[in-house]
Coordinates of C-alpha atoms in Angstrom, one line a residue:
M20 CA -16.5 2.0 37.4
I21 CA -15.2 2.4 33.9
Y22 CA -18.7 1.7 32.3
E23 CA -20.0 4.8 34.0
L24 CA -17.4 6.9 32.0
S25 CA -18.5 5.3 28.7
F26 CA -20.6 8.4 27.8
L27 CA -17.2 10.3 27.5
I28 CA -16.4 8.1 24.5
L29 CA -19.1 10.0 22.6
L30 CA -18.9 13.3 24.4
L31 CA -15.2 14.0 23.9
P32 CA -15.2 13.9 20.1
L33 CA -18.5 15.9 20.0
L34 CA -16.9 18.6 22.2
S35 CA -13.8 18.6 20.0
F36 CA -16.0 19.0 16.9
L37 CA -17.9 21.9 18.5
V38 CA -14.8 23.7 19.7
L39 CA -12.9 23.3 16.4
G40 CA -16.0 24.0 14.3
L41 CA -16.9 27.2 16.2
C42 CA -13.5 28.5 17.2
G43 CA -11.0 26.7 15.0
M44 CA -10.4 29.5 12.5
K45 CA -9.1 31.7 15.4
M46 CA -6.6 29.0 16.4
Q47 CA -3.2 28.1 14.9
H48 CA -3.1 24.9 12.9
K49 CA -1.0 23.2 15.5
T50 CA -3.4 24.0 18.3
A51 CA -6.4 22.7 16.4
G52 CA -4.6 19.5 15.5
I53 CA -3.4 19.0 19.2
I54 CA -7.0 19.5 20.5
G55 CA -8.4 17.0 18.0
T56 CA -5.7 14.4 18.6
C57 CA -5.7 14.7 22.4
S58 CA -9.4 14.3 22.4
L59 CA -9.1 11.1 20.3
A60 CA -6.2 9.8 22.5
L61 CA -8.5 10.1 25.6
V62 CA -11.3 8.3 23.7
T63 CA -8.8 5.5 22.7
I64 CA -7.6 5.1 26.4
L65 CA -11.2 4.9 27.6
S66 CA -12.1 2.4 24.8
Y67 CA -9.1 0.2 25.7
C68 CA -9.9 0.4 29.5
T69 CA -13.6 -0.4 28.7
A70 CA -12.5 -3.4 26.6
F71 CA -10.1 -4.7 29.2
T72 CA -12.7 -4.4 32.0
Y73 CA -15.4 -6.0 29.8
F74 CA -13.5 -9.0 28.6
T75 CA -11.9 -9.7 32.0
A76 CA -15.2 -9.4 34.0
D77 CA -17.1 -12.4 35.3
R78 CA -19.4 -14.0 32.8
T79 CA -23.0 -15.2 33.2
A80 CA -23.9 -18.6 34.6
E81 CA -24.0 -19.9 31.0
G82 CA -20.4 -18.8 30.4
I83 CA -21.1 -15.9 28.0
F84 CA -20.3 -12.2 28.2
Q85 CA -23.0 -10.0 29.7
T86 CA -24.8 -7.4 27.5
I87 CA -24.4 -4.3 29.6
V88 CA -26.4 -1.0 29.2
P89 CA -24.8 1.6 31.5
Y90 CA -27.0 4.4 30.0
N91 CA -30.4 4.2 28.4
F92 CA -33.3 6.8 28.5
T93 CA -36.5 7.2 26.7
W94 CA -36.1 10.1 24.3
L95 CA -39.5 10.0 22.6
P96 CA -42.4 7.7 23.8
L97 CA -45.0 6.9 21.1
G98 CA -47.6 4.7 22.6
N99 CA -46.2 1.2 22.8
L100 CA -43.1 2.3 20.9
H101 CA -40.1 4.0 22.6
F102 CA -37.4 5.9 20.8
D103 CA -34.5 5.2 23.2
M104 CA -31.0 6.7 23.4
G105 CA -28.2 4.9 25.3
I106 CA -25.0 2.9 25.3
L107 CA -24.9 -0.8 24.8
L108 CA -21.7 -2.8 25.5
D109 CA -21.4 -6.4 24.2
P110 CA -18.6 -8.3 22.5
I111 CA -19.0 -6.8 19.0
S112 CA -19.6 -3.2 20.1
V113 CA -16.5 -3.4 22.5
M114 CA -14.4 -4.9 19.7
M115 CA -15.5 -2.1 17.4
L116 CA -14.5 0.5 20.0
I117 CA -11.0 -0.8 19.7
V118 CA -11.0 -0.8 15.9
I119 CA -12.5 2.7 15.5
S120 CA -10.5 4.4 18.2
T121 CA -7.2 2.8 17.1
V122 CA -7.5 3.6 13.4
S123 CA -8.9 7.1 14.0
L124 CA -6.1 8.0 16.4
M125 CA -3.5 6.9 13.8
V126 CA -5.3 9.0 11.2
H127 CA -5.3 12.0 13.5
I128 CA -1.5 11.7 14.2
Y129 CA -0.7 11.0 10.5
S130 CA -2.7 14.0 9.4
F131 CA -0.3 16.3 11.3
G132 CA 2.3 15.6 8.6
Y133 CA 0.1 14.9 5.6
M134 CA -2.2 18.0 6.0
H135 CA 0.5 20.3 7.1
G136 CA 0.0 23.8 5.6
E137 CA -3.4 22.9 4.0
K138 CA -6.0 25.6 4.0
G139 CA -8.9 24.5 6.2
F140 CA -6.7 22.4 8.5
Q141 CA -8.9 23.3 11.5
R142 CA -12.1 22.4 9.6
Y143 CA -10.5 19.1 8.7
Y144 CA -9.9 18.1 12.3
A145 CA -13.4 19.2 13.2
F146 CA -14.9 16.9 10.6
L147 CA -12.6 14.1 11.7
S148 CA -14.0 14.4 15.3
L149 CA -17.6 14.5 14.0
F150 CA -17.0 11.4 11.9
T151 CA -15.4 9.5 14.8
M152 CA -18.2 10.4 17.2
S153 CA -20.9 9.3 14.6
M154 CA -19.3 5.9 14.1
L155 CA -18.8 5.3 17.8
G156 CA -22.4 6.3 18.4
L157 CA -23.5 3.8 15.7
V158 CA -21.7 0.8 17.3
L159 CA -22.8 1.7 20.8
A160 CA -26.5 2.2 19.9
T161 CA -29.0 0.4 22.1
N162 CA -31.7 0.1 19.4
I163 CA -32.2 0.2 15.7
F164 CA -33.6 3.7 15.6
Q165 CA -30.6 5.2 17.5
M166 CA -28.3 3.3 15.1
Y167 CA -30.1 4.9 12.2
M168 CA -29.6 8.4 13.6
F169 CA -25.9 7.9 13.9
W170 CA -25.9 6.1 10.6
E171 CA -27.1 9.3 8.9
L172 CA -24.6 11.3 10.8
V173 CA -21.8 9.1 9.4
G174 CA -23.2 9.9 6.0
V175 CA -23.1 13.6 6.6
S176 CA -19.6 13.4 8.0
S177 CA -18.3 11.4 5.0
Y178 CA -19.9 14.0 2.7
L179 CA -18.0 16.8 4.5
L180 CA -14.7 14.9 4.4
I181 CA -14.9 13.6 0.8
G182 CA -15.7 17.2 -0.3
F183 CA -13.0 18.8 1.8
Y184 CA -11.2 20.2 -1.2
Y185 CA -14.5 22.0 -2.2
P186 CA -12.9 24.4 -4.7
L187 CA -12.2 21.4 -6.9
K188 CA -15.1 20.2 -9.0
P189 CA -14.3 16.5 -8.8
A190 CA -14.4 16.7 -5.0
I191 CA -17.8 18.3 -5.0
A192 CA -19.1 15.7 -7.5
A193 CA -17.6 12.8 -5.4
S194 CA -19.1 14.0 -2.1
K195 CA -22.6 14.5 -3.7
K196 CA -22.4 11.1 -5.3
A197 CA -21.5 9.4 -2.0
F198 CA -24.3 11.3 -0.2
I199 CA -27.0 10.6 -2.8
V200 CA -26.1 6.9 -3.4
T201 CA -26.0 6.1 0.4
R202 CA -29.1 8.2 1.0
F203 CA -31.0 6.2 -1.7
A204 CA -30.0 2.9 0.1
D205 CA -30.9 4.4 3.5
I206 CA -34.5 5.0 2.3
F207 CA -34.8 1.2 2.3
F208 CA -33.2 0.9 5.7
L209 CA -35.7 3.4 7.1
I210 CA -38.7 1.6 5.5
G211 CA -37.3 -1.7 7.0
I212 CA -37.0 -0.1 10.5
L213 CA -40.6 1.3 10.4
T214 CA -42.0 -2.0 9.2
F215 CA -40.1 -3.8 11.9
G216 CA -41.2 -1.4 14.6
Y217 CA -44.8 -1.5 13.5
F218 CA -45.1 -5.3 13.6
T219 CA -43.1 -5.9 16.8
D220 CA -43.8 -2.8 18.9
S221 CA -40.0 -2.6 19.5
F222 CA -36.8 -1.3 18.0
S223 CA -34.7 -3.8 20.0
F224 CA -31.9 -5.8 18.2
S225 CA -33.3 -9.1 19.7
F226 CA -36.1 -10.3 22.0
A227 CA -33.8 -12.4 24.2
G228 CA -34.2 -10.2 27.3
D229 CA -30.7 -11.0 28.6
I230 CA -29.5 -7.4 29.0
V231 CA -28.0 -6.1 32.3
M232 CA -29.3 -2.5 32.8
G233 CA -27.3 0.1 34.6
Q234 CA -28.5 1.9 37.6
G235 CA -31.2 4.5 36.8
T236 CA -31.7 3.4 33.2
T237 CA -35.0 2.7 31.6
P238 CA -35.6 -1.0 30.6
F239 CA -36.2 -1.9 27.0
I240 CA -39.6 -2.9 25.7
E241 CA -39.1 -6.4 24.6
G242 CA -41.7 -6.2 21.8
N243 CA -45.0 -7.8 21.1
M244 CA -43.9 -11.4 20.6
T245 CA -47.3 -12.5 19.3
K246 CA -47.3 -10.0 16.6
A247 CA -43.6 -10.7 15.9
V248 CA -44.2 -14.4 15.5
A249 CA -47.3 -13.8 13.3
A250 CA -45.2 -11.5 11.1
G251 CA -42.2 -13.8 11.0
G252 CA -43.3 -15.7 7.9
F253 CA -43.0 -12.8 5.5
I254 CA -43.0 -9.4 7.1
L255 CA -39.9 -9.6 9.3
P256 CA -37.7 -11.2 6.5
T257 CA -38.8 -8.4 4.2
A258 CA -38.0 -5.8 6.9
L259 CA -34.5 -7.3 7.4
V260 CA -33.8 -7.5 3.7
L261 CA -34.8 -3.8 3.3
M262 CA -32.4 -3.0 6.2
F263 CA -29.7 -5.0 4.4
I264 CA -30.1 -2.8 1.3
G265 CA -29.2 0.2 3.6
G266 CA -26.2 -1.8 4.8
A267 CA -25.2 -2.7 1.2
G268 CA -25.2 1.0 0.3
K269 CA -23.0 2.0 3.2
S270 CA -20.6 -1.0 2.6
A271 CA -20.5 -0.4 -1.1
M272 CA -22.0 -3.8 -2.3
F273 CA -22.7 -4.2 -6.0
P274 CA -24.6 -2.4 -7.5
L275 CA -24.4 0.3 -4.9
H276 CA -20.6 0.4 -4.9
I277 CA -20.3 3.3 -7.3
W278 CA -19.7 6.0 -4.7
L279 CA -16.6 4.4 -3.1
P280 CA -13.9 4.8 -5.8
D281 CA -14.9 8.4 -6.3
A282 CA -14.6 9.0 -2.5
L283 CA -10.8 9.0 -3.1
E284 CA -11.2 12.7 -4.0
G285 CA -11.0 13.4 -0.2
P286 CA -7.6 13.6 1.5
T287 CA -5.7 10.3 1.7
P288 CA -6.0 10.0 5.5
V289 CA -9.8 10.3 5.1
S290 CA -9.6 7.4 2.6
A291 CA -7.9 5.3 5.3
L292 CA -10.7 6.2 7.8
I293 CA -13.6 5.6 5.4
H294 CA -12.2 2.6 3.5
A295 CA -10.6 0.8 6.4
A296 CA -12.2 0.7 9.7
T297 CA -15.3 2.9 9.9
M298 CA -17.9 3.8 7.3
V299 CA -17.7 0.9 5.0
V300 CA -17.9 -1.7 7.8
A301 CA -21.2 -0.1 9.0
G302 CA -23.2 -2.5 6.8
V303 CA -21.3 -5.5 8.1
F304 CA -21.8 -4.4 11.7
Q305 CA -25.6 -3.9 11.0
I306 CA -26.0 -7.5 9.9
A307 CA -23.9 -8.8 12.8
R308 CA -25.8 -6.7 15.3
M309 CA -29.2 -8.0 14.1
F310 CA -27.9 -11.5 13.5
P311 CA -30.3 -13.2 16.1
L312 CA -33.2 -11.8 14.1
W313 CA -31.8 -13.1 10.8
I314 CA -31.2 -16.6 12.2
E315 CA -34.6 -16.8 13.9
Y316 CA -36.9 -15.1 11.4
A317 CA -35.1 -15.0 8.0
P318 CA -32.6 -17.8 7.6
Q319 CA -33.6 -18.4 3.9
A320 CA -33.1 -14.8 3.1
M321 CA -29.5 -14.9 4.2
S322 CA -28.6 -16.5 0.8
I323 CA -29.2 -13.0 -0.6
I324 CA -26.3 -11.7 1.6
V325 CA -24.1 -14.6 0.4
W326 CA -24.6 -14.1 -3.4
V327 CA -24.5 -10.3 -3.3
G328 CA -21.2 -10.7 -1.4
V329 CA -19.8 -13.3 -3.8
I330 CA -20.6 -11.2 -6.9
T331 CA -19.2 -8.0 -5.3
A332 CA -16.0 -9.7 -4.2
F333 CA -15.3 -11.1 -7.7
Y334 CA -16.3 -7.9 -9.5
A335 CA -14.1 -5.6 -7.3
A336 CA -11.1 -7.9 -7.4
A337 CA -11.3 -8.1 -11.2
V338 CA -11.4 -4.2 -11.4
A339 CA -8.5 -3.9 -9.0
C340 CA -6.3 -6.1 -11.3
A341 CA -6.5 -3.4 -14.0
Q342 CA -6.2 -0.1 -12.1
S343 CA -3.1 2.2 -12.4
D344 CA -4.1 4.7 -9.7
I345 CA -2.8 3.2 -6.4
K346 CA -5.6 4.6 -4.3
R347 CA -8.2 3.1 -6.7
V348 CA -6.5 -0.4 -6.4
L349 CA -6.9 -0.1 -2.7
A350 CA -10.5 1.2 -2.9
F351 CA -11.7 -1.8 -5.1
S352 CA -9.7 -4.1 -2.8
T353 CA -11.7 -2.7 0.1
I354 CA -15.0 -3.4 -1.7
S355 CA -13.8 -7.0 -2.3
Q356 CA -12.7 -7.5 1.3
I357 CA -15.9 -6.1 2.8
A358 CA -17.8 -8.5 0.5
F359 CA -15.7 -11.3 2.1
M360 CA -17.1 -10.3 5.5
M361 CA -20.7 -10.2 4.2
V362 CA -20.3 -13.7 2.7
A363 CA -18.9 -14.9 6.0
L364 CA -22.0 -13.6 7.9
G365 CA -24.4 -15.0 5.2
V366 CA -23.0 -18.5 5.4
C367 CA -23.4 -18.7 9.2
T368 CA -26.4 -20.9 9.6
E369 CA -26.7 -21.3 13.4
M370 CA -26.1 -19.5 16.6
T371 CA -24.7 -22.5 18.5
T372 CA -20.9 -22.2 18.9
G373 CA -18.6 -25.2 19.2
H374 CA -16.6 -27.7 17.0
D375 CA -19.8 -29.8 16.7
H376 CA -21.5 -26.8 15.1
P377 CA -19.4 -25.7 12.1
G378 CA -22.3 -23.6 10.8
S379 CA -21.5 -20.9 13.3
V380 CA -17.9 -20.3 12.2
G381 CA -18.9 -17.7 9.6
Y382 CA -20.0 -15.1 12.2
L383 CA -16.7 -15.3 14.1
A384 CA -14.8 -15.3 10.8
G385 CA -16.6 -12.2 9.5
M386 CA -16.0 -10.2 12.6
F387 CA -12.4 -11.4 12.8
H388 CA -11.7 -10.3 9.2
L389 CA -13.3 -6.9 10.0
F390 CA -10.8 -6.5 12.8
T391 CA -7.7 -7.6 10.9
H392 CA -8.6 -5.9 7.7
A393 CA -9.1 -2.5 9.5
M394 CA -5.5 -2.6 10.6
F395 CA -3.6 -3.6 7.5
K396 CA -5.9 -1.7 5.1
A397 CA -5.5 1.5 7.1
C398 CA -1.7 0.9 7.0
L399 CA -1.9 0.4 3.2
F400 CA -3.9 3.6 2.6
L401 CA -1.6 5.6 4.9
G402 CA 1.4 4.1 3.2
A403 CA -0.1 5.2 -0.2
G404 CA -0.4 8.7 1.3
C405 CA 3.3 8.7 2.1
I406 CA 4.1 7.6 -1.5
I407 CA 1.8 10.3 -3.0
H408 CA 3.4 12.8 -0.7
A409 CA 6.8 11.8 -2.1
V410 CA 6.1 11.6 -5.8
H411 CA 3.1 14.0 -6.1
S412 CA 1.1 11.6 -8.1
N413 CA -1.3 8.6 -7.7
E414 CA -0.2 6.9 -10.9
M415 CA 2.1 3.9 -10.8
A416 CA 3.8 5.1 -14.0
V417 CA 5.7 7.8 -12.1
M418 CA 6.7 5.4 -9.4
G419 CA 9.0 2.3 -9.4
G420 CA 12.2 1.7 -7.4
L421 CA 10.9 3.6 -4.4
R422 CA 12.1 1.0 -1.9
K423 CA 15.6 2.7 -2.0
Y424 CA 14.1 6.1 -1.0
M425 CA 11.3 5.0 1.4
P426 CA 12.5 2.0 3.5
I427 CA 9.9 2.3 6.3
T428 CA 7.0 2.8 3.9
H429 CA 8.3 -0.1 1.8
W430 CA 8.5 -2.7 4.7
T431 CA 5.2 -1.7 6.3
F432 CA 3.5 -1.8 2.9
L433 CA 5.0 -5.3 2.1
I434 CA 3.9 -6.7 5.5
S435 CA 0.4 -5.4 4.9
C436 CA 0.4 -6.9 1.4
L437 CA 1.4 -10.3 2.8
A438 CA -1.4 -10.0 5.4
I439 CA -4.1 -9.2 2.8
A440 CA -2.8 -12.0 0.6
G441 CA -3.4 -14.5 3.4
I442 CA 0.2 -15.7 4.1
P443 CA 0.6 -17.6 7.4
F444 CA 1.9 -15.5 10.4
F445 CA 0.3 -12.4 9.1
S446 CA -3.2 -11.4 10.5
G447 CA -5.1 -11.8 7.2
F448 CA -4.3 -15.5 7.0
S449 CA -6.2 -16.5 10.1
S450 CA -9.4 -14.5 9.4
K451 CA -9.5 -15.3 5.6
D452 CA -8.8 -19.0 6.3
E453 CA -11.8 -19.2 8.7
I454 CA -14.0 -17.4 6.1
I455 CA -13.1 -20.0 3.4
S456 CA -13.6 -22.9 5.9
A457 CA -17.1 -21.5 6.7
C458 CA -17.9 -21.1 3.0
M459 CA -16.7 -24.7 2.2
N460 CA -19.0 -25.9 5.0
Y461 CA -21.9 -23.9 3.6
S462 CA -21.3 -24.9 -0.1
P463 CA -18.2 -26.2 -1.8
L464 CA -19.1 -24.0 -4.8
V465 CA -19.1 -20.8 -2.7
G466 CA -15.9 -22.0 -1.0
W467 CA -14.0 -22.5 -4.2
I468 CA -15.2 -19.2 -5.7
M469 CA -14.0 -17.4 -2.6
T470 CA -10.6 -19.2 -2.7
G471 CA -10.2 -18.1 -6.3
I472 CA -11.1 -14.5 -5.3
A473 CA -8.5 -14.7 -2.5
A474 CA -5.9 -15.7 -5.2
M475 CA -6.9 -12.7 -7.2
T476 CA -6.4 -10.6 -4.1
A477 CA -2.8 -11.8 -3.7
F478 CA -2.1 -11.2 -7.4
Y479 CA -3.4 -7.6 -7.6
M480 CA -1.8 -6.5 -4.3
F481 CA 1.7 -7.7 -5.4
R482 CA 1.1 -6.1 -8.8
L483 CA 0.6 -2.9 -6.9
Y484 CA 3.6 -3.6 -4.6
Y485 CA 6.0 -4.2 -7.5
G486 CA 4.7 -1.3 -9.5
I487 CA 5.5 1.1 -6.6
F488 CA 8.7 -0.3 -5.1
W489 CA 10.4 -2.3 -7.8
G490 CA 10.4 -2.1 -11.6
T491 CA 11.9 0.8 -13.5
E492 CA 12.5 4.1 -11.6
N493 CA 11.0 7.0 -13.4
K494 CA 14.1 9.2 -13.3
E495 CA 12.5 11.9 -15.5
A496 CA 9.7 12.4 -12.9
H497 CA 12.2 12.2 -10.0
E498 CA 14.7 14.6 -11.6
H499 CA 13.3 17.8 -10.1
H500 CA 12.1 16.2 -6.8
T501 CA 13.9 13.3 -5.3
P502 CA 11.5 11.0 -3.4
H503 CA 12.1 10.8 0.4
E504 CA 10.7 9.1 3.4
A505 CA 7.7 10.8 5.1
P506 CA 8.2 12.6 8.5
L507 CA 7.8 10.7 11.8
T508 CA 4.2 11.9 12.3
M509 CA 3.3 9.9 9.1
T510 CA 5.6 6.8 9.6
I511 CA 4.9 6.1 13.3
P512 CA 1.2 5.3 12.6
L513 CA 2.4 2.9 9.8
I514 CA 4.7 1.2 12.3
V515 CA 2.0 0.9 15.0
L516 CA -0.5 -0.6 12.5
T517 CA 2.2 -3.0 11.2
V518 CA 3.1 -4.2 14.7
I519 CA -0.6 -4.9 15.4
T520 CA -0.9 -6.8 12.0
L521 CA 2.2 -8.9 12.8
G522 CA 1.5 -9.5 16.5
V523 CA -2.1 -10.6 15.8
G524 CA -1.0 -12.7 12.9
I525 CA 1.8 -14.6 14.7
Y526 CA -0.4 -15.4 17.7
T527 CA -3.5 -16.3 15.9
T528 CA -1.6 -18.5 13.4
L529 CA 0.1 -20.4 16.2
A530 CA -3.1 -20.6 18.2
G531 CA -5.0 -22.0 15.2
F532 CA -2.5 -24.7 14.5
L533 CA -1.7 -25.6 18.1
G534 CA -5.2 -25.2 19.6
W535 CA -4.4 -22.4 22.0
S536 CA -7.2 -20.4 23.6
G537 CA -7.2 -16.6 23.8
S538 CA -7.6 -16.1 20.1
F539 CA -10.4 -14.1 18.6
G540 CA -12.9 -16.9 19.3
S541 CA -12.5 -16.3 23.0
F542 CA -14.0 -12.9 22.7
V543 CA -16.5 -12.7 19.7
T544 CA -18.7 -15.7 18.7
A545 CA -22.2 -16.2 17.4
D546 CA -23.7 -17.0 20.8
G547 CA -21.1 -15.7 23.2
H548 CA -19.5 -19.0 24.2
D549 CA -15.8 -19.5 23.8
Y550 CA -14.6 -21.1 20.5
T551 CA -11.1 -22.3 20.2
I552 CA -10.1 -21.8 16.6
H553 CA -8.7 -25.0 14.9
F554 CA -7.6 -24.5 11.3
D555 CA -8.9 -26.9 8.7
T556 CA -5.4 -28.0 7.6
T557 CA -6.6 -28.9 4.1
V558 CA -8.2 -25.5 3.5
A559 CA -5.2 -23.7 5.1
A560 CA -2.7 -25.6 2.9
V561 CA -4.6 -25.1 -0.3
S562 CA -5.3 -21.4 0.3
T563 CA -1.7 -20.8 1.3
V564 CA -0.3 -22.6 -1.8
I565 CA -2.7 -20.7 -4.1
A566 CA -1.8 -17.3 -2.5
I567 CA 2.0 -18.1 -2.9
L568 CA 1.4 -19.1 -6.6
S569 CA -0.5 -15.9 -7.2
I570 CA 2.4 -13.9 -5.6
C571 CA 4.9 -15.8 -7.8
L572 CA 2.8 -15.0 -10.9
A573 CA 2.7 -11.3 -10.0
T574 CA 6.5 -11.4 -9.3
Y575 CA 7.2 -13.0 -12.7
I576 CA 5.1 -10.5 -14.6
Y577 CA 5.8 -7.2 -12.7
K578 CA 9.0 -7.3 -10.8
G579 CA 11.4 -6.7 -13.7
E580 CA 12.7 -3.5 -15.2
S581 CA 10.2 -4.0 -18.0
Q582 CA 6.9 -6.0 -18.2
P583 CA 6.9 -7.7 -21.7
L584 CA 4.3 -10.4 -20.6
A585 CA 1.9 -7.7 -19.2
D586 CA 2.3 -5.7 -22.4
R587 CA 1.6 -8.8 -24.5
L588 CA -1.5 -9.7 -22.5
Y589 CA -2.8 -6.2 -22.8
K590 CA -2.3 -6.3 -26.6
T591 CA -3.9 -9.7 -26.9
F592 CA -7.0 -8.9 -24.7
P593 CA -7.5 -5.1 -25.0
R594 CA -11.3 -5.3 -24.6
L595 CA -11.0 -7.4 -21.5
H596 CA -8.5 -5.0 -19.9
R597 CA -10.6 -2.0 -20.9
A598 CA -13.8 -3.6 -19.4
A599 CA -12.0 -4.3 -16.1
Y600 CA -10.4 -0.8 -16.1

């Protein structure tokens, strides 16, 4: 059975890391790249087979997906407490397998072209394998302590990748900054884990006891419920909030966001991997994984998640409106979009799924946006890499008019911009619409703030799009080096990610308006029951109109050969622009 092969999902990238790390310098660049990419291709095939088997298998008598543990063993027994290691398959971990393996494979293929001829090519692929293994181990963890171990490995991997160009001082500074800031947050995560373990005698994610164990695996300790209930009034909410601080550090929530823009010193494909699908969503995944505990023991404390997310989303969107470095625009965009996911989880007030229970929509919406955002943001970052590859600069000032030279990059970038802006029939529309609906149900104030931030998103993304592909071509910069389309190894991943964005967008938009099943709500919901997504037509119409108006405003200001209105605004409000910048 495919579940029995699930250990290979972790073993293959680990072996790839060891082989390339120990023997890579004796190999040719091409050989090292092929070993890393083939290893990831096998992991991707295994992940898709696991997902297909899992989501098509028989459900429990209650109609929900089973939580399956094909492997679990006691690594370190400490009295009542067990430090367990294993593999846990449930809807969100299986969904994350798809996200991580898909984006990581695209990055591996893309890097063949982007990193061609770079010194340390073999070392780069070794670090990519370690990073992928760490993130997969994090989402497959059977308990909080195992999650923490892989959480720290993700931090080490990101340090190595951000500092890949170690002869350059900015790269060293950026890698240390990322490591120190996330370590600082992880201290709180560890204190929360130890507090939780001490007061419950367990590191389990929930005490429901509905887990199907594989043959020969050791069962979980369900925890001391009497102690847990006694601690539920203050201790467990405190432990969960401490763990959230760790998640806020990893997911770059304000004020722990400061490491993420500097992380751009790493190679651009690394930015796609860190900023799109993997490291930055670890905090969102942590909240989702422990959601039953939040709902049962700390529902009031979830307002902290909501308002940290709201502040972060607005702040990052405001900064993105003023940046001139295309990778920095995308980095602050990522911070804002991750905050959307956090807000979605925070506004989820119950675990009961169904149209009579609108309080549960936030969980589904947050996970759905995690999936859609991973695909189109990876496409945007990889597209930015193609542009930088063509013009040898990150600054919009040396771009303009590139649509004539780079048609594939242009169209894939435009489709991803339409997706993140929330235009119907592109994947971001469906997930963002559900987040705003959940926010409106929680609080109209939060709903309208998030609608406004969604409008800012559409504006700054099309400011970026016009600055790169339209406007005035910098002929002086292009005189010695005419821009050209990237090689196939770099454009094929863009096309694949765009096809996913379009395919998911078209189906989920039609499903949401026509009431079809088989959308995201058929796979991932708060309590595991099916939820047929029905869009709130008022919210959908308002958010679409606002997004289109924002795009029109960006078009009016930035599409032309010159930008007199933008220049006038800059001269009128120089302090505001400088503060945002």
